[in-house]
Coordinates of C-alpha atoms in Angstrom, one line a residue:
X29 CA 128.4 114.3 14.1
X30 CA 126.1 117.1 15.9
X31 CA 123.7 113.4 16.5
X32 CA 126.1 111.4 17.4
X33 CA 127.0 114.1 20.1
X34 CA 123.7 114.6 21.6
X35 CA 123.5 110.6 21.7
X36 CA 126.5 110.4 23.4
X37 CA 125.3 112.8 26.1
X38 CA 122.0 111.5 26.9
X39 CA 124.1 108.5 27.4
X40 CA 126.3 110.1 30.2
X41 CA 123.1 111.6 31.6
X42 CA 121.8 108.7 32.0
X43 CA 124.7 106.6 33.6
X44 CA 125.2 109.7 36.2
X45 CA 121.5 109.2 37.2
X46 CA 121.6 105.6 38.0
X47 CA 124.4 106.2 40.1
X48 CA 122.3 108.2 41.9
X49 CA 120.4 106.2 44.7
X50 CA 116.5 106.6 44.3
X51 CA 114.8 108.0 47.9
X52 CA 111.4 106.9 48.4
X53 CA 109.5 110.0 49.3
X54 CA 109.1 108.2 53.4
X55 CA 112.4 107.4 53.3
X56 CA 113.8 109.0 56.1
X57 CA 117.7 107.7 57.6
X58 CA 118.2 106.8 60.6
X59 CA 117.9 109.2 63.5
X60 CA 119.8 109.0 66.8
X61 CA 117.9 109.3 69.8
X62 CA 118.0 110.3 73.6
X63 CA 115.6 109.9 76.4
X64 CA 116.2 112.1 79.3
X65 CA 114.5 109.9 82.6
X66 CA 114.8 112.6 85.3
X67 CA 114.4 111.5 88.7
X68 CA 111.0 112.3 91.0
X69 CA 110.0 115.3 88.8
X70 CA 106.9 116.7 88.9
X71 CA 104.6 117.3 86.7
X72 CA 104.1 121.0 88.4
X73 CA 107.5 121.5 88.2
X74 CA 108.1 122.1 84.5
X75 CA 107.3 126.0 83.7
X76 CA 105.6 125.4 81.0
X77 CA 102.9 123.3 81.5
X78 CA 102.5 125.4 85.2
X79 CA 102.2 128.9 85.1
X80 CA 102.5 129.1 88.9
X81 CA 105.6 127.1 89.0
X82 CA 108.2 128.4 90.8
X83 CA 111.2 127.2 89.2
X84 CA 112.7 128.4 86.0
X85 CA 113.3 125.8 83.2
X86 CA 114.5 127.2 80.5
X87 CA 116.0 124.2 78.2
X88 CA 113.2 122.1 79.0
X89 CA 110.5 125.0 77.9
X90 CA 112.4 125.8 75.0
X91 CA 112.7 121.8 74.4
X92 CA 108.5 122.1 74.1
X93 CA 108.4 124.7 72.1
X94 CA 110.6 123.3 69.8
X95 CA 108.5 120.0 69.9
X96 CA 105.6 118.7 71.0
X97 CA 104.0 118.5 74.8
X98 CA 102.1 115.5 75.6
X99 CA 100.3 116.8 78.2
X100 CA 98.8 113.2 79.3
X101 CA 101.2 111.1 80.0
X102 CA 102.1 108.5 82.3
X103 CA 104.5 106.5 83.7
X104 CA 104.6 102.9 84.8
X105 CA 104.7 103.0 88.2
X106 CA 104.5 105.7 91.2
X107 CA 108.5 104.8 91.8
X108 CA 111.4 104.3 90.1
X109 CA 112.4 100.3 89.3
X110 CA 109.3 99.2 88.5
X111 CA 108.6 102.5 85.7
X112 CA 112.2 102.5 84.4
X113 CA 111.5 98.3 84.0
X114 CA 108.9 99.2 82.2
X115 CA 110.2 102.0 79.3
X116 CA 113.1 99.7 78.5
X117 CA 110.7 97.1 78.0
X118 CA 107.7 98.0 76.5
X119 CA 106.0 96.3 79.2
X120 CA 103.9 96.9 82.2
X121 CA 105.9 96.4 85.3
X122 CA 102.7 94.9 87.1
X123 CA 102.9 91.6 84.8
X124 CA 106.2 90.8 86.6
X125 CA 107.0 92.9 89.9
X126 CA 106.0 95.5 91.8
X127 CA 108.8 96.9 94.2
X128 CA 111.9 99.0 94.0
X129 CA 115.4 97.0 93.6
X130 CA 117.0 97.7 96.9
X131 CA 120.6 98.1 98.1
X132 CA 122.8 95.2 96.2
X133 CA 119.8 93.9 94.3
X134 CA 119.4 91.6 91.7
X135 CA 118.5 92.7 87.8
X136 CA 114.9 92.5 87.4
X137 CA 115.2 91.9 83.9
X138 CA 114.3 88.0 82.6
X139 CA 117.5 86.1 80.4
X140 CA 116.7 87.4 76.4
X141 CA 114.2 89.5 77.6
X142 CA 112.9 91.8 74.8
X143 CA 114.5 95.9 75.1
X144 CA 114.7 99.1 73.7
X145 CA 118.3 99.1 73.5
X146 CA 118.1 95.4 72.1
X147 CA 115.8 96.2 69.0
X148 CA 117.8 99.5 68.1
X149 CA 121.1 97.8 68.3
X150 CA 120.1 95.1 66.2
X151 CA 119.1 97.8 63.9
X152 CA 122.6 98.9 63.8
X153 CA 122.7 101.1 66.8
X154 CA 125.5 102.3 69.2
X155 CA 123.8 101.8 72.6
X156 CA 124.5 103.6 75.8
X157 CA 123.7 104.6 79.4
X158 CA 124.4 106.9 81.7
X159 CA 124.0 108.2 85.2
X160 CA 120.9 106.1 87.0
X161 CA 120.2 102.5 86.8
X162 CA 118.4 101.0 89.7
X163 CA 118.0 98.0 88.2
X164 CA 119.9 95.6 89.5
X165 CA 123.2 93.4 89.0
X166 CA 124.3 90.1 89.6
X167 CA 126.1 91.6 93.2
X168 CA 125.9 87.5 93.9
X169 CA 128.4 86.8 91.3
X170 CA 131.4 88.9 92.8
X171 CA 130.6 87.9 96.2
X172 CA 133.2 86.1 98.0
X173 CA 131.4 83.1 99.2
X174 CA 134.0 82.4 102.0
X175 CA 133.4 85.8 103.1
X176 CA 130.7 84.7 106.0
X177 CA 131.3 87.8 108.8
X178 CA 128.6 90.5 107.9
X179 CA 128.2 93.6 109.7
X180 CA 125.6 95.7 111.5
X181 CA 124.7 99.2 110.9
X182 CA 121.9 101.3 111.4
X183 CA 119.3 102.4 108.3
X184 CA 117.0 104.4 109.6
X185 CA 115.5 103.3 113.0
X186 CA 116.5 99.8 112.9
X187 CA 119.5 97.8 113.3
X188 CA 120.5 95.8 109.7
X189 CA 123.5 93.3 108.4
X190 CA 125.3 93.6 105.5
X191 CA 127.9 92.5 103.6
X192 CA 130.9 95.0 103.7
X193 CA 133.1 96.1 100.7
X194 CA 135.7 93.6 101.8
X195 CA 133.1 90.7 100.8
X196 CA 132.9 91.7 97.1
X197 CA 135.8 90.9 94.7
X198 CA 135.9 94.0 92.8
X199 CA 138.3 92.9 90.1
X200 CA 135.5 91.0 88.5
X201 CA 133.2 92.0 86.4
X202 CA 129.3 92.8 87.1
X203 CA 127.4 90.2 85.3
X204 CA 123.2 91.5 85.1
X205 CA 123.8 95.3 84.3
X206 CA 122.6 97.2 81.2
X207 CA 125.4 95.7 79.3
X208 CA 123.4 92.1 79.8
X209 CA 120.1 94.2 77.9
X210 CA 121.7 95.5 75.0
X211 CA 123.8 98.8 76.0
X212 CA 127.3 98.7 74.3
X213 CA 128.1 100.9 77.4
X214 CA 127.4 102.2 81.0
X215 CA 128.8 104.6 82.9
X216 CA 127.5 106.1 86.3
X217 CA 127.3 105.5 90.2
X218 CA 124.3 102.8 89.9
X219 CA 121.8 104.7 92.1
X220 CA 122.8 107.8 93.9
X221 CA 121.2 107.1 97.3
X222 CA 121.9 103.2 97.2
X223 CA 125.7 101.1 97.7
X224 CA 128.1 100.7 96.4
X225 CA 129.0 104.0 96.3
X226 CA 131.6 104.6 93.4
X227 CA 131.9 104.9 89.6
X228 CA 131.1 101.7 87.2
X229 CA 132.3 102.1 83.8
X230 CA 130.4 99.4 81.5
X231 CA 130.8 96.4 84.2
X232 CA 133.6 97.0 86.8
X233 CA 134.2 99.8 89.2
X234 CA 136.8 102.3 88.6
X235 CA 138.0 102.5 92.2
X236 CA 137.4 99.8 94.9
X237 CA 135.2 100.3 97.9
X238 CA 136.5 99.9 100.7
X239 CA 134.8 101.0 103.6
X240 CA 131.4 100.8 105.0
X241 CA 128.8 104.5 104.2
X242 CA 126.5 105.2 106.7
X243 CA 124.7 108.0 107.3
X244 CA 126.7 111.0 106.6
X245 CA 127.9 113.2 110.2
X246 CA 128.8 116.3 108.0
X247 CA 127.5 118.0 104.9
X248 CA 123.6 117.1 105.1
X249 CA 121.5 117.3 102.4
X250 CA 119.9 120.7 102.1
X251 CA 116.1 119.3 101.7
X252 CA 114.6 117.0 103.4
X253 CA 116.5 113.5 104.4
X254 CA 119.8 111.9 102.5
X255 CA 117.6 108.7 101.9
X256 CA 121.1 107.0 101.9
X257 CA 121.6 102.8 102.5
X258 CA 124.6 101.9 104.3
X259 CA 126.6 100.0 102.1
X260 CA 130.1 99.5 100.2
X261 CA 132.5 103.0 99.4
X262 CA 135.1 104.0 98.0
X263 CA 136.8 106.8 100.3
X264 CA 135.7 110.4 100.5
X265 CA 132.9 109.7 98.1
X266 CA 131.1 113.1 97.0
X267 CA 127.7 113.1 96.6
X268 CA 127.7 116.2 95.5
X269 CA 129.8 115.4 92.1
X270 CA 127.2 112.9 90.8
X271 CA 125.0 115.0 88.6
X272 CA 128.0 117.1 87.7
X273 CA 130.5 113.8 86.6
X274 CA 127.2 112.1 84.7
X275 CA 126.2 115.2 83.1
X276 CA 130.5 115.4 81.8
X277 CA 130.4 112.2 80.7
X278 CA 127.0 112.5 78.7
X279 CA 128.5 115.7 76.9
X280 CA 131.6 113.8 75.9
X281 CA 129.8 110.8 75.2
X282 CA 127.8 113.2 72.3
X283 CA 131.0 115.0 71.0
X284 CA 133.0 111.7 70.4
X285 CA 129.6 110.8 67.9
X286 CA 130.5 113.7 65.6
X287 CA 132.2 111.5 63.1
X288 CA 130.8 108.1 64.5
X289 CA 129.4 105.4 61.5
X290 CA 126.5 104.8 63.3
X291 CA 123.6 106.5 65.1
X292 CA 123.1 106.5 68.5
X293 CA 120.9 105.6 71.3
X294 CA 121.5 107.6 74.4
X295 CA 119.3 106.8 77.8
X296 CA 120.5 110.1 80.2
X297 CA 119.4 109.2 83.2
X298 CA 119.5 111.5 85.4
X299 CA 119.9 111.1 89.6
X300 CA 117.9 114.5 90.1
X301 CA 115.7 115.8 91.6
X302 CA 115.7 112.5 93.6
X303 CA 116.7 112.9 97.2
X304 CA 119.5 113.6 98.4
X305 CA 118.4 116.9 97.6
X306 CA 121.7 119.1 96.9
X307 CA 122.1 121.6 94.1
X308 CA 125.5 122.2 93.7
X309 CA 126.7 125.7 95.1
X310 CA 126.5 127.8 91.8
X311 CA 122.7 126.6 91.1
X312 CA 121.5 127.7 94.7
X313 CA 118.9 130.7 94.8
X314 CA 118.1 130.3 91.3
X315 CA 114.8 129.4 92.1
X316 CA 112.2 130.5 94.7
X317 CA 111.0 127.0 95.7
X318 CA 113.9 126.2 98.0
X319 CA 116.6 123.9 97.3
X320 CA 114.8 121.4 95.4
X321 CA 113.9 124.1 93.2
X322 CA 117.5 124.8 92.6
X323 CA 117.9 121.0 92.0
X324 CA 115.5 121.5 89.4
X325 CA 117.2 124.1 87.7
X326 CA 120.4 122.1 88.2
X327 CA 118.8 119.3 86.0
X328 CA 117.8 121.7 83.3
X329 CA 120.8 122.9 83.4
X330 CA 122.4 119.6 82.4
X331 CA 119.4 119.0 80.1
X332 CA 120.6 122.2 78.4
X333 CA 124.4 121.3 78.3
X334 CA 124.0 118.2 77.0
X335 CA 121.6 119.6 73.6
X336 CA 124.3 122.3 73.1
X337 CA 127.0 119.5 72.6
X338 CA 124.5 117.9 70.0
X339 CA 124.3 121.3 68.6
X340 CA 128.0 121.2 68.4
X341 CA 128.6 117.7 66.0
X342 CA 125.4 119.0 63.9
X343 CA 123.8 116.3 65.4
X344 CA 120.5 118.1 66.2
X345 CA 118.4 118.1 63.3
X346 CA 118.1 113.8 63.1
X347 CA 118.0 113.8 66.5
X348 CA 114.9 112.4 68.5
X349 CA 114.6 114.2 72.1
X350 CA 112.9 112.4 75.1
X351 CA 112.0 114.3 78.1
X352 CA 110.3 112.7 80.7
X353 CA 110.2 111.4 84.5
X354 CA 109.8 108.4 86.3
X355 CA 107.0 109.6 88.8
X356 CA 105.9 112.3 90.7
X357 CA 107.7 114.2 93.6
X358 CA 108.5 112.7 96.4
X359 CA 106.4 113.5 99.8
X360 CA 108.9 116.2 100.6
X361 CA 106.2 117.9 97.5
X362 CA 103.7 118.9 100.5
X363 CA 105.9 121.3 102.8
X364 CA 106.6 123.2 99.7
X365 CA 103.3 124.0 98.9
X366 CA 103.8 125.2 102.7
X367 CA 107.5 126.9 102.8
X368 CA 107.4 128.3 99.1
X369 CA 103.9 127.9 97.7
X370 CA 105.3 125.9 94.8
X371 CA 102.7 122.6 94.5
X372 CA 105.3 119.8 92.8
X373 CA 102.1 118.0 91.3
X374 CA 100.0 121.0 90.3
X375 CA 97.2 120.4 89.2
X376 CA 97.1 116.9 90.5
X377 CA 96.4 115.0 93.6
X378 CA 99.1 113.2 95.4
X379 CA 102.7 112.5 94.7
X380 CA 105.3 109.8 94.6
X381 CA 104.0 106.0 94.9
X382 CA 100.4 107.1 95.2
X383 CA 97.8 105.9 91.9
X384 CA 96.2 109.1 92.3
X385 CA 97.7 111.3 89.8
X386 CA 100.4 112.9 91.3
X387 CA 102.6 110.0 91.3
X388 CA 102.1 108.8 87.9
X389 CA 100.8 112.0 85.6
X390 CA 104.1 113.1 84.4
X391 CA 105.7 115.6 82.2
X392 CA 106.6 114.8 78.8
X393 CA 108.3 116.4 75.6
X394 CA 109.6 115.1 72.6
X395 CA 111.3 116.8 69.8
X396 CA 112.8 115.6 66.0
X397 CA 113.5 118.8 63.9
X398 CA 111.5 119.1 60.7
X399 CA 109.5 115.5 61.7
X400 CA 107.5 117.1 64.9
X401 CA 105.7 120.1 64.2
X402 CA 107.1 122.7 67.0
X403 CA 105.1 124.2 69.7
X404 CA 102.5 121.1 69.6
X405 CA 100.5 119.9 72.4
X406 CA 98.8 116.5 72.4
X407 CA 96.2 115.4 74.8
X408 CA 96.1 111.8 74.0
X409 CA 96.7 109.3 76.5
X410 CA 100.2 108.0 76.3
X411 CA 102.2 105.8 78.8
X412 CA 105.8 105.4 78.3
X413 CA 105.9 102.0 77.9
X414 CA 104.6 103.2 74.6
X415 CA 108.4 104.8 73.3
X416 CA 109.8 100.9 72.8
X417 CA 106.6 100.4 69.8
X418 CA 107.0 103.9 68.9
X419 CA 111.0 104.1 68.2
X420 CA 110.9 100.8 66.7
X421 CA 108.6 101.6 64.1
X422 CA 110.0 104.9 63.8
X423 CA 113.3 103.1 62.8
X424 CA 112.0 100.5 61.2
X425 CA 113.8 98.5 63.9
X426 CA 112.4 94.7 63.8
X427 CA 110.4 93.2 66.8
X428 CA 110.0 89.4 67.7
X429 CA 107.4 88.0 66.1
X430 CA 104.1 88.0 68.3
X431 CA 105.3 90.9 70.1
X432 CA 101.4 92.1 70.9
X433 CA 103.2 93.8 73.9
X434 CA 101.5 96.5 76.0
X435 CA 103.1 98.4 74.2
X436 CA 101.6 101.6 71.4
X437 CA 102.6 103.1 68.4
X438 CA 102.4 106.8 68.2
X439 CA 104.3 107.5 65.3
X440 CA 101.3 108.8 63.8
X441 CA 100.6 111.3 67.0
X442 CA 104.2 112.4 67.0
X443 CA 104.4 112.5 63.2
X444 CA 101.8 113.5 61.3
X445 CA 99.4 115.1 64.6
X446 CA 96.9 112.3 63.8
X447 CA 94.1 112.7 66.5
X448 CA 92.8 109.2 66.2
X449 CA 92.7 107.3 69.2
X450 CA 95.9 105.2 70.1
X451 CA 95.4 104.2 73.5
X452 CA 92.1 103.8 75.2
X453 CA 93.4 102.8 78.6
X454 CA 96.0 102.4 80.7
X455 CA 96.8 100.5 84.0
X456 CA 97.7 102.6 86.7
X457 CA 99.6 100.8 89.8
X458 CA 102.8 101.3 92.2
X459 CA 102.0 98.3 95.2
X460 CA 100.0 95.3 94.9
X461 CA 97.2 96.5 97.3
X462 CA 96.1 99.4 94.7
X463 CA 95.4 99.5 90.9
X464 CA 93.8 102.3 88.9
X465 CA 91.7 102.0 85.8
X466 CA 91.9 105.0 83.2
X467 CA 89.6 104.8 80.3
X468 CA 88.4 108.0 78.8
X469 CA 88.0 110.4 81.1
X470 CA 86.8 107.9 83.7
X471 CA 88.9 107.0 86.5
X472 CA 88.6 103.8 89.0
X473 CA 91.1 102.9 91.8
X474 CA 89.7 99.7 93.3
X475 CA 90.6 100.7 96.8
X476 CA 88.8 103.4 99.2
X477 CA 92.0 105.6 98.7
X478 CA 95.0 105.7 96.1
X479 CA 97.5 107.0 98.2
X480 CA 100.8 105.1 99.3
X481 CA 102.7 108.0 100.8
X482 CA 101.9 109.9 104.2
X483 CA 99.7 113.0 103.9
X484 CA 101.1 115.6 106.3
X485 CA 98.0 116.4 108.8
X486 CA 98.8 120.1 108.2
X487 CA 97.8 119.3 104.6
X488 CA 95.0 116.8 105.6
X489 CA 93.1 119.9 107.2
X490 CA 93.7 122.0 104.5
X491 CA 92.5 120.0 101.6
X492 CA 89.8 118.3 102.6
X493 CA 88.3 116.2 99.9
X494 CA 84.8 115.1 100.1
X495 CA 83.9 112.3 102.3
X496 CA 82.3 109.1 101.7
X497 CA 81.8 105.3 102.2
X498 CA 82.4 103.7 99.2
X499 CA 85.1 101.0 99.2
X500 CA 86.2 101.9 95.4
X501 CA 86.9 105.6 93.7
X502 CA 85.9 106.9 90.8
X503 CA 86.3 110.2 88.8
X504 CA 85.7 112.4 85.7
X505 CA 89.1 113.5 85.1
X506 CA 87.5 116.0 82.4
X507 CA 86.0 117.8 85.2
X508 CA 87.1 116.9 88.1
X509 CA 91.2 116.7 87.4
X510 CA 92.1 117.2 91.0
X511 CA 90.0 113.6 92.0
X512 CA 88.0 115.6 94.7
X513 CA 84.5 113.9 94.4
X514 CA 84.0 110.5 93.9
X515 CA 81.3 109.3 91.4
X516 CA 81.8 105.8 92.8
X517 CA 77.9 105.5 94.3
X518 CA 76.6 107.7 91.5
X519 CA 77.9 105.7 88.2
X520 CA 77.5 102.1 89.8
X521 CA 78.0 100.6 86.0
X522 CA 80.7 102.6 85.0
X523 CA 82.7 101.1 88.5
X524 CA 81.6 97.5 86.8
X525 CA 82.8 98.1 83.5
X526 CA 86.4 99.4 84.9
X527 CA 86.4 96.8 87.3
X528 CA 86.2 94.1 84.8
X529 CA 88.7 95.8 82.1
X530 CA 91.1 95.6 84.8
X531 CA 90.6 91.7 86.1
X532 CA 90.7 91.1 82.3
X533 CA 93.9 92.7 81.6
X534 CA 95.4 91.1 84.7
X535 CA 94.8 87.8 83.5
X536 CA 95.8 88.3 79.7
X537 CA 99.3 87.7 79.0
X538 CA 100.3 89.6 76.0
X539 CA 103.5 87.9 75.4
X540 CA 105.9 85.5 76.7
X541 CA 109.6 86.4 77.0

């Protein structure tokens, strides 16, 4: 009897642990994930990679030292499309286009393009974006075609035609947004600066437009210029709710994931810092770099809302966090170095749309409790084209076959603080008149300058740079991280080498769409 009872036990042991499911020792499940894209941040601005800064981050410091820095990192492109293009697709922007989508655009994206959201939602995936897109729609396929009366308005110092609200059947819905590259939603005011000014939930407005936005008479924007594109409205649009409303609708977004069946994908991104410039009232004076320092702050804020809510479903620790921008500061960057002593691309040269760093160079945190070691730094070269190869092996997410994209894994970097070499180079470019070469420490811009925006003559006189007569650039970022000197006539083969790595990569396409 006392056998048959210790037989009969073993037995039931046995049968419990095969119930059991076996976990592989890598086995990890699947973790959600959100990329914060802030808007024409600086690297200079973020407190904790500039000591001189003079705007307080808080969430985004603590976000670092919770994770890991990567203090050389770059995106796409010195503007917004073109980098933004690129993260979603793994892809340099260069290989396809080079400018911004402007007012009523087209989608830059090719029909079954490979994307981030794409591969994750395949993988089982709940998709979404909010705030910015700036990508384009199909504006074409809601136009009224019989609608032939456009009308004139002013942008800027000329005289334009457009098509007014009344042209646009805004019962239909918006074929060519993010729900035509995998998101499962959208919700935001397109681009803050650009028409048609009102809310799109997935593909259709909320309200119709119905009136023509020019430049605003009242209320200007507290920094520099509204950048504003007449367009399409709806009534008494506020400019000033954007950042507010998308920053709502993320939080809600997270808290309705608390008991969701699948993990999510969130891209937050954000319309700020980007001009218009204009904290909301509560967030002025909280820095001591003017109001785009309380814009700043105002984005951190969000940033800091947003990781509470995740806090809040217990969603934090399998959580991947992605901060990052999608190119320097705009030129407005050099009168605050004047007016506030704050330098937006500290300790870089140039800002938005230039190849020089400062338009490119940009900060960059990610975070994935008990995965990243805490308080990191890495120093390895990283472009975010790189996230799409990264998340998708991190998720085990599938990729087309032949997808030798220019695309990187750094699961290794982010995971296990591997110090092997990932990347070795990456192409720098904003307009089709200037590319960089970074390999190493070596820098090459095949052009006598890398700038794109206008230097202030104020600033001109005050930072001189040395002089010379070389057609082409190059620098030693290791010592020279500023690019004040050129080596161009000193390291003749070194310009040769980068010259041809950068003819080769323009003619090697990596994969076909």
């Amino acid at each position: 009897m006392k056998l048959s009872s210790y037989f009969y036990l073993f037995i039931l042991i046995v049968l419990s642990s095969c119930q059991k499911k076996t976990k592989l020792p890598n086995e990890i499940s699947k973790p959600n994930i959100i990329i914060f894209y802030a808007d024409d941040m600086g690297y200079g601005d973020l407190a904790i990679q500039n000591p001189e800064s003079k705007i307080p981050t808080p969430n985004l410091d603590q976000l670092a030292k919770e994770g890991m820095l990567m203090s050389d990192a770059h995106s796409s492109s010195g503007i917004c499309t073109p980098s933004r293009y690129a993260l979603l697709t793994g892809r340099y922007h260069w290989r396809d286009f080079n400018d911004i989508v402007h007012s009523m655009g087209p989608t830059v994206f090719k029909e079954n393009q490979v994307t981030l959201p794409k591969i994750l939602k395949e993988n089982g995936y709940h998709t979404a974006a909010i705030g910015k897109w700036h990508l384009g729609w199909d504006w074409e396929a809601i136009r009224k075609k019989d609608f032939i009366q456009k009308e004139k308005t002013q942008l800027r110092n000329k005289q334009v035609e457009i098509w007014p609200a009344q042209a646009y059947d805004w019962s239909k819905k918006i074929p060519g947004g993010p729900l035509s590259i995998g998101f499962d939603s959208y919700f935001g005011d397109g681009t803050i600066n650009f028409p048609p000014y009102t809310w799109i939930e997935n593909d259709k407005v909320t309200e119709v437009p119905t009136l023509t936005l020019q430049h605003p008479k009242e209320d200007f924007a507290l920094e520099g210029n509204w950048e504003l594109r007449p367009g399409p409205s709806v009534k008494d649009w506020d400019f000033y709710k954007v950042l507010p409303t998308v920053t709502s609708s993320a939080v809600t977004f997270i808290k309705n994931q608390e008991n969701a069946q699948k993990p999510f994908f969130l891209y937050m991104a954000f319309p700020s810092p980007h001009a218009p410039i204009i904290p909301n009232e509560e967030f002025r004076g909280k820095s001591k770099a003017g109001p785009y320092g309380d814009w700043v702050y105002q984005t951190d804020d969000a940033v800091g809302q947003i990781l509470e809510a995740l806090k809040l479903i217990k969603a934090d620790e399998n959580t991947i966090v992605i901060f990052t921008s999608d190119n320097g500061s705009e030129i407005y960057a050099y009168n605050r170095i004047k007016n506030y002593n704050h330098d937006s691309s500290h300790p870089f040269r140039g800002v938005k749309r230039d190849v020089y760093e400062g338009g490119h160079h940009v900060p960059f945190v990610v975070k994935w409790p008990k995965k990243i070691k805490p308080g990191t730094t890495s120093k390895q070269l990283f472009s975010q084209i790189d996230i799409l190869n990264t998340l998708a092996t991190i998720t085990n997410s599938k990729v087309p076959k032949g997808f030798a994209h220019d695309s990187y894994n750094f699961s290794d970097v982010w995971l296990t603080e591997n110090n092997k070499i990932v990347r070795e180079n990456i192409i720098h470019n904003t307009f089709t008149s200037k590319y960089a070469v970074r390999k190493g420490d070596w820098l090459y811009i095949n052009n006598k300058d890398g700038y794109h925006a206008r230097i202030p003559k104020w600033f001109k006189e005050g930072q001189r740079f040395k002089a010379d007569k070389d057609t082409v650039q190059l620098f030693n970022l290791k010592d020279d991280i500023g690019q004040s000197t050129n080596l161009a006539s000193q390291f003749p083969e070194k310009v040769k080498e980068l010259a041809a790595d950068l003819i080769n990569q323009q003619k090697t396409e990596t994969f076909q769409n």
